[in-house]
Amino acid sequence: MKIIVILMLVAIFASLFSALFFLFQDRAGSTRTVKALTLRISLSIALFALLMVAHYFGIVGKHS
């Protein structure tokens, strides 16, 4: 489970930095920045949902 979470976080950061790159490199009217940010938001929501489901089923829990 840890590997999945780490890979999702890496993908989120990669999408964020690709959006920053597209913001500075593309001309006006390009939609690549918006698509990269939409992907980042989708990945973040998917990660949150995955963690909520994993917590519900007891895969991840409180650490004491």
PDB file of N, CA and C in Angstrom:
ATOM      1  N   MET A   1       0.824  -1.190   0.000  1.00  0.00           N
ATOM      2  CA  MET A   1       0.000   0.000   0.000  1.00  0.00           C
ATOM      3  C   MET A   1       0.867   1.253   0.000  1.00  0.00           C
ATOM      4  N   LYS A   2       2.001   1.176   0.724  1.00  0.00           N
ATOM      5  CA  LYS A   2       2.886   2.338   0.783  1.00  0.00           C
ATOM      6  C   LYS A   2       3.433   2.691  -0.599  1.00  0.00           C
ATOM      7  N   ILE A   3       3.747   1.660  -1.373  1.00  0.00           N
ATOM      8  CA  ILE A   3       4.308   1.899  -2.708  1.00  0.00           C
ATOM      9  C   ILE A   3       3.278   2.578  -3.610  1.00  0.00           C
ATOM     10  N   ILE A   4       2.021   2.157  -3.508  1.00  0.00           N
ATOM     11  CA  ILE A   4       0.960   2.766  -4.321  1.00  0.00           C
ATOM     12  C   ILE A   4       0.797   4.237  -3.965  1.00  0.00           C
ATOM     13  N   VAL A   5       0.799   4.537  -2.671  1.00  0.00           N
ATOM     14  CA  VAL A   5       0.646   5.924  -2.228  1.00  0.00           C
ATOM     15  C   VAL A   5       1.828   6.768  -2.692  1.00  0.00           C
ATOM     16  N   ILE A   6       3.022   6.237  -2.564  1.00  0.00           N
ATOM     17  CA  ILE A   6       4.207   6.984  -2.988  1.00  0.00           C
ATOM     18  C   ILE A   6       4.189   7.220  -4.497  1.00  0.00           C
ATOM     19  N   LEU A   7       3.809   6.201  -5.267  1.00  0.00           N
ATOM     20  CA  LEU A   7       3.727   6.373  -6.719  1.00  0.00           C
ATOM     21  C   LEU A   7       2.678   7.401  -7.107  1.00  0.00           C
ATOM     22  N   MET A   8       1.548   7.388  -6.407  1.00  0.00           N
ATOM     23  CA  MET A   8       0.506   8.394  -6.682  1.00  0.00           C
ATOM     24  C   MET A   8       1.007   9.798  -6.357  1.00  0.00           C
ATOM     25  N   LEU A   9       1.723   9.952  -5.246  1.00  0.00           N
ATOM     26  CA  LEU A   9       2.266  11.264  -4.891  1.00  0.00           C
ATOM     27  C   LEU A   9       3.294  11.739  -5.910  1.00  0.00           C
ATOM     28  N   VAL A  10       4.128  10.831  -6.389  1.00  0.00           N
ATOM     29  CA  VAL A  10       5.108  11.181  -7.427  1.00  0.00           C
ATOM     30  C   VAL A  10       4.384  11.627  -8.699  1.00  0.00           C
ATOM     31  N   ALA A  11       3.320  10.914  -9.069  1.00  0.00           N
ATOM     32  CA  ALA A  11       2.553  11.287 -10.258  1.00  0.00           C
ATOM     33  C   ALA A  11       1.881  12.651 -10.074  1.00  0.00           C
ATOM     34  N   ILE A  12       1.408  12.933  -8.872  1.00  0.00           N
ATOM     35  CA  ILE A  12       0.781  14.233  -8.601  1.00  0.00           C
ATOM     36  C   ILE A  12       1.807  15.356  -8.740  1.00  0.00           C
ATOM     37  N   PHE A  13       2.992  15.154  -8.155  1.00  0.00           N
ATOM     38  CA  PHE A  13       4.031  16.181  -8.267  1.00  0.00           C
ATOM     39  C   PHE A  13       4.524  16.325  -9.699  1.00  0.00           C
ATOM     40  N   ALA A  14       4.629  15.239 -10.433  1.00  0.00           N
ATOM     41  CA  ALA A  14       5.051  15.310 -11.836  1.00  0.00           C
ATOM     42  C   ALA A  14       4.037  16.099 -12.658  1.00  0.00           C
ATOM     43  N   SER A  15       2.778  15.877 -12.398  1.00  0.00           N
ATOM     44  CA  SER A  15       1.739  16.611 -13.111  1.00  0.00           C
ATOM     45  C   SER A  15       1.778  18.098 -12.753  1.00  0.00           C
ATOM     46  N   LEU A  16       2.025  18.377 -11.495  1.00  0.00           N
ATOM     47  CA  LEU A  16       2.117  19.775 -11.060  1.00  0.00           C
ATOM     48  C   LEU A  16       3.270  20.494 -11.745  1.00  0.00           C
ATOM     49  N   PHE A  17       4.434  19.854 -11.791  1.00  0.00           N
ATOM     50  CA  PHE A  17       5.586  20.502 -12.415  1.00  0.00           C
ATOM     51  C   PHE A  17       5.472  20.542 -13.937  1.00  0.00           C
ATOM     52  N   SER A  18       4.786  19.581 -14.532  1.00  0.00           N
ATOM     53  CA  SER A  18       4.575  19.664 -15.975  1.00  0.00           C
ATOM     54  C   SER A  18       3.624  20.822 -16.296  1.00  0.00           C
ATOM     55  N   ALA A  19       2.647  21.060 -15.424  1.00  0.00           N
ATOM     56  CA  ALA A  19       1.757  22.211 -15.628  1.00  0.00           C
ATOM     57  C   ALA A  19       2.539  23.516 -15.520  1.00  0.00           C
ATOM     58  N   LEU A  20       3.461  23.582 -14.573  1.00  0.00           N
ATOM     59  CA  LEU A  20       4.301  24.782 -14.438  1.00  0.00           C
ATOM     60  C   LEU A  20       5.158  24.979 -15.685  1.00  0.00           C
ATOM     61  N   PHE A  21       5.723  23.896 -16.197  1.00  0.00           N
ATOM     62  CA  PHE A  21       6.528  23.971 -17.412  1.00  0.00           C
ATOM     63  C   PHE A  21       5.683  24.450 -18.585  1.00  0.00           C
ATOM     64  N   PHE A  22       4.490  23.863 -18.744  1.00  0.00           N
ATOM     65  CA  PHE A  22       3.615  24.259 -19.849  1.00  0.00           C
ATOM     66  C   PHE A  22       3.164  25.706 -19.706  1.00  0.00           C
ATOM     67  N   LEU A  23       2.993  26.167 -18.478  1.00  0.00           N
ATOM     68  CA  LEU A  23       2.563  27.546 -18.243  1.00  0.00           C
ATOM     69  C   LEU A  23       3.588  28.533 -18.786  1.00  0.00           C
ATOM     70  N   PHE A  24       4.871  28.220 -18.602  1.00  0.00           N
ATOM     71  CA  PHE A  24       5.911  29.127 -19.055  1.00  0.00           C
ATOM     72  C   PHE A  24       6.291  28.933 -20.519  1.00  0.00           C
ATOM     73  N   GLN A  25       6.106  27.743 -21.064  1.00  0.00           N
ATOM     74  CA  GLN A  25       6.570  27.460 -22.414  1.00  0.00           C
ATOM     75  C   GLN A  25       5.526  27.662 -23.511  1.00  0.00           C
ATOM     76  N   ASP A  26       4.269  27.402 -23.206  1.00  0.00           N
ATOM     77  CA  ASP A  26       3.236  27.445 -24.243  1.00  0.00           C
ATOM     78  C   ASP A  26       2.784  28.867 -24.538  1.00  0.00           C
ATOM     79  N   ARG A  27       2.234  28.995 -25.723  1.00  0.00           N
ATOM     80  CA  ARG A  27       1.663  30.277 -26.125  1.00  0.00           C
ATOM     81  C   ARG A  27       0.268  30.408 -25.539  1.00  0.00           C
ATOM     82  N   ALA A  28      -0.280  31.593 -25.668  1.00  0.00           N
ATOM     83  CA  ALA A  28      -1.642  31.832 -25.176  1.00  0.00           C
ATOM     84  C   ALA A  28      -2.624  30.958 -25.951  1.00  0.00           C
ATOM     85  N   GLY A  29      -3.608  30.445 -25.264  1.00  0.00           N
ATOM     86  CA  GLY A  29      -4.615  29.629 -25.907  1.00  0.00           C
ATOM     87  C   GLY A  29      -4.350  28.138 -25.831  1.00  0.00           C
ATOM     88  N   SER A  30      -3.196  27.745 -25.305  1.00  0.00           N
ATOM     89  CA  SER A  30      -2.892  26.323 -25.179  1.00  0.00           C
ATOM     90  C   SER A  30      -3.619  25.756 -23.957  1.00  0.00           C
ATOM     91  N   THR A  31      -4.078  24.529 -24.095  1.00  0.00           N
ATOM     92  CA  THR A  31      -4.834  23.909 -23.006  1.00  0.00           C
ATOM     93  C   THR A  31      -4.014  22.863 -22.250  1.00  0.00           C
ATOM     94  N   ARG A  32      -2.727  22.746 -22.548  1.00  0.00           N
ATOM     95  CA  ARG A  32      -1.919  21.726 -21.882  1.00  0.00           C
ATOM     96  C   ARG A  32      -1.774  21.991 -20.386  1.00  0.00           C
ATOM     97  N   THR A  33      -1.701  23.248 -19.970  1.00  0.00           N
ATOM     98  CA  THR A  33      -1.608  23.569 -18.548  1.00  0.00           C
ATOM     99  C   THR A  33      -2.876  23.154 -17.824  1.00  0.00           C
ATOM    100  N   VAL A  34      -4.013  23.459 -18.410  1.00  0.00           N
ATOM    101  CA  VAL A  34      -5.293  23.114 -17.798  1.00  0.00           C
ATOM    102  C   VAL A  34      -5.450  21.599 -17.708  1.00  0.00           C
ATOM    103  N   LYS A  35      -5.040  20.888 -18.746  1.00  0.00           N
ATOM    104  CA  LYS A  35      -5.144  19.426 -18.730  1.00  0.00           C
ATOM    105  C   LYS A  35      -4.232  18.824 -17.665  1.00  0.00           C
ATOM    106  N   ALA A  36      -3.024  19.370 -17.509  1.00  0.00           N
ATOM    107  CA  ALA A  36      -2.100  18.856 -16.490  1.00  0.00           C
ATOM    108  C   ALA A  36      -2.640  19.117 -15.089  1.00  0.00           C
ATOM    109  N   LEU A  37      -3.225  20.277 -14.867  1.00  0.00           N
ATOM    110  CA  LEU A  37      -3.797  20.572 -13.557  1.00  0.00           C
ATOM    111  C   LEU A  37      -5.045  19.746 -13.284  1.00  0.00           C
ATOM    112  N   THR A  38      -5.825  19.484 -14.322  1.00  0.00           N
ATOM    113  CA  THR A  38      -6.998  18.618 -14.166  1.00  0.00           C
ATOM    114  C   THR A  38      -6.565  17.202 -13.800  1.00  0.00           C
ATOM    115  N   LEU A  39      -5.505  16.722 -14.429  1.00  0.00           N
ATOM    116  CA  LEU A  39      -4.965  15.410 -14.093  1.00  0.00           C
ATOM    117  C   LEU A  39      -4.488  15.389 -12.651  1.00  0.00           C
ATOM    118  N   ARG A  40      -3.832  16.459 -12.201  1.00  0.00           N
ATOM    119  CA  ARG A  40      -3.346  16.525 -10.825  1.00  0.00           C
ATOM    120  C   ARG A  40      -4.495  16.462  -9.830  1.00  0.00           C
ATOM    121  N   ILE A  41      -5.548  17.190 -10.100  1.00  0.00           N
ATOM    122  CA  ILE A  41      -6.710  17.186  -9.209  1.00  0.00           C
ATOM    123  C   ILE A  41      -7.366  15.806  -9.209  1.00  0.00           C
ATOM    124  N   SER A  42      -7.478  15.197 -10.370  1.00  0.00           N
ATOM    125  CA  SER A  42      -8.072  13.859 -10.459  1.00  0.00           C
ATOM    126  C   SER A  42      -7.250  12.831  -9.684  1.00  0.00           C
ATOM    127  N   LEU A  43      -5.934  12.904  -9.816  1.00  0.00           N
ATOM    128  CA  LEU A  43      -5.067  11.991  -9.071  1.00  0.00           C
ATOM    129  C   LEU A  43      -5.175  12.222  -7.566  1.00  0.00           C
ATOM    130  N   SER A  44      -5.273  13.472  -7.160  1.00  0.00           N
ATOM    131  CA  SER A  44      -5.402  13.786  -5.734  1.00  0.00           C
ATOM    132  C   SER A  44      -6.706  13.241  -5.171  1.00  0.00           C
ATOM    133  N   ILE A  45      -7.784  13.401  -5.903  1.00  0.00           N
ATOM    134  CA  ILE A  45      -9.083  12.879  -5.457  1.00  0.00           C
ATOM    135  C   ILE A  45      -9.056  11.354  -5.416  1.00  0.00           C
ATOM    136  N   ALA A  46      -8.428  10.740  -6.417  1.00  0.00           N
ATOM    137  CA  ALA A  46      -8.331   9.283  -6.448  1.00  0.00           C
ATOM    138  C   ALA A  46      -7.500   8.764  -5.278  1.00  0.00           C
ATOM    139  N   LEU A  47      -6.416   9.448  -4.948  1.00  0.00           N
ATOM    140  CA  LEU A  47      -5.589   9.047  -3.816  1.00  0.00           C
ATOM    141  C   LEU A  47      -6.364   9.169  -2.510  1.00  0.00           C
ATOM    142  N   PHE A  48      -7.093  10.257  -2.351  1.00  0.00           N
ATOM    143  CA  PHE A  48      -7.903  10.453  -1.152  1.00  0.00           C
ATOM    144  C   PHE A  48      -8.954   9.357  -1.032  1.00  0.00           C
ATOM    145  N   ALA A  49      -9.629   9.059  -2.129  1.00  0.00           N
ATOM    146  CA  ALA A  49     -10.653   8.009  -2.112  1.00  0.00           C
ATOM    147  C   ALA A  49     -10.024   6.647  -1.809  1.00  0.00           C
ATOM    148  N   LEU A  50      -8.865   6.363  -2.392  1.00  0.00           N
ATOM    149  CA  LEU A  50      -8.168   5.110  -2.130  1.00  0.00           C
ATOM    150  C   LEU A  50      -7.818   4.982  -0.655  1.00  0.00           C
ATOM    151  N   LEU A  51      -7.338   6.050  -0.045  1.00  0.00           N
ATOM    152  CA  LEU A  51      -6.992   6.013   1.372  1.00  0.00           C
ATOM    153  C   LEU A  51      -8.227   5.855   2.248  1.00  0.00           C
ATOM    154  N   MET A  52      -9.326   6.480   1.866  1.00  0.00           N
ATOM    155  CA  MET A  52     -10.566   6.333   2.637  1.00  0.00           C
ATOM    156  C   MET A  52     -11.087   4.899   2.557  1.00  0.00           C
ATOM    157  N   VAL A  53     -11.066   4.300   1.386  1.00  0.00           N
ATOM    158  CA  VAL A  53     -11.517   2.920   1.220  1.00  0.00           C
ATOM    159  C   VAL A  53     -10.589   1.962   1.966  1.00  0.00           C
ATOM    160  N   ALA A  54      -9.288   2.206   1.882  1.00  0.00           N
ATOM    161  CA  ALA A  54      -8.328   1.353   2.583  1.00  0.00           C
ATOM    162  C   ALA A  54      -8.518   1.456   4.094  1.00  0.00           C
ATOM    163  N   HIS A  55      -8.813   2.629   4.582  1.00  0.00           N
ATOM    164  CA  HIS A  55      -9.073   2.798   6.016  1.00  0.00           C
ATOM    165  C   HIS A  55     -10.361   2.093   6.416  1.00  0.00           C
ATOM    166  N   TYR A  56     -11.378   2.186   5.590  1.00  0.00           N
ATOM    167  CA  TYR A  56     -12.655   1.548   5.878  1.00  0.00           C
ATOM    168  C   TYR A  56     -12.505   0.025   5.981  1.00  0.00           C
ATOM    169  N   PHE A  57     -11.722  -0.557   5.084  1.00  0.00           N
ATOM    170  CA  PHE A  57     -11.536  -1.999   5.084  1.00  0.00           C
ATOM    171  C   PHE A  57     -10.410  -2.461   6.017  1.00  0.00           C
ATOM    172  N   GLY A  58      -9.772  -1.540   6.697  1.00  0.00           N
ATOM    173  CA  GLY A  58      -8.744  -1.896   7.675  1.00  0.00           C
ATOM    174  C   GLY A  58      -7.381  -2.154   7.111  1.00  0.00           C
ATOM    175  N   ILE A  59      -7.145  -1.785   5.868  1.00  0.00           N
ATOM    176  CA  ILE A  59      -5.825  -1.978   5.264  1.00  0.00           C
ATOM    177  C   ILE A  59      -4.825  -1.003   5.863  1.00  0.00           C
ATOM    178  N   VAL A  60      -5.266   0.213   6.073  1.00  0.00           N
ATOM    179  CA  VAL A  60      -4.452   1.211   6.790  1.00  0.00           C
ATOM    180  C   VAL A  60      -5.240   1.619   8.021  1.00  0.00           C
ATOM    181  N   GLY A  61      -4.532   1.920   9.067  1.00  0.00           N
ATOM    182  CA  GLY A  61      -5.214   2.289  10.297  1.00  0.00           C
ATOM    183  C   GLY A  61      -4.366   3.240  11.117  1.00  0.00           C
ATOM    184  N   LYS A  62      -4.808   3.468  12.318  1.00  0.00           N
ATOM    185  CA  LYS A  62      -4.084   4.359  13.221  1.00  0.00           C
ATOM    186  C   LYS A  62      -2.820   3.661  13.694  1.00  0.00           C
ATOM    187  N   HIS A  63      -1.760   4.443  13.789  1.00  0.00           N
ATOM    188  CA  HIS A  63      -0.490   3.938  14.336  1.00  0.00           C
ATOM    189  C   HIS A  63      -0.317   4.535  15.712  1.00  0.00           C
ATOM    190  N   SER A  64      -0.042   3.690  16.688  1.00  0.00           N
ATOM    191  CA  SER A  64       0.156   4.227  18.028  1.00  0.00           C
ATOM    192  C   SER A  64       1.585   4.142  18.463  1.00  0.00           C
TER     193      SER A  64
END
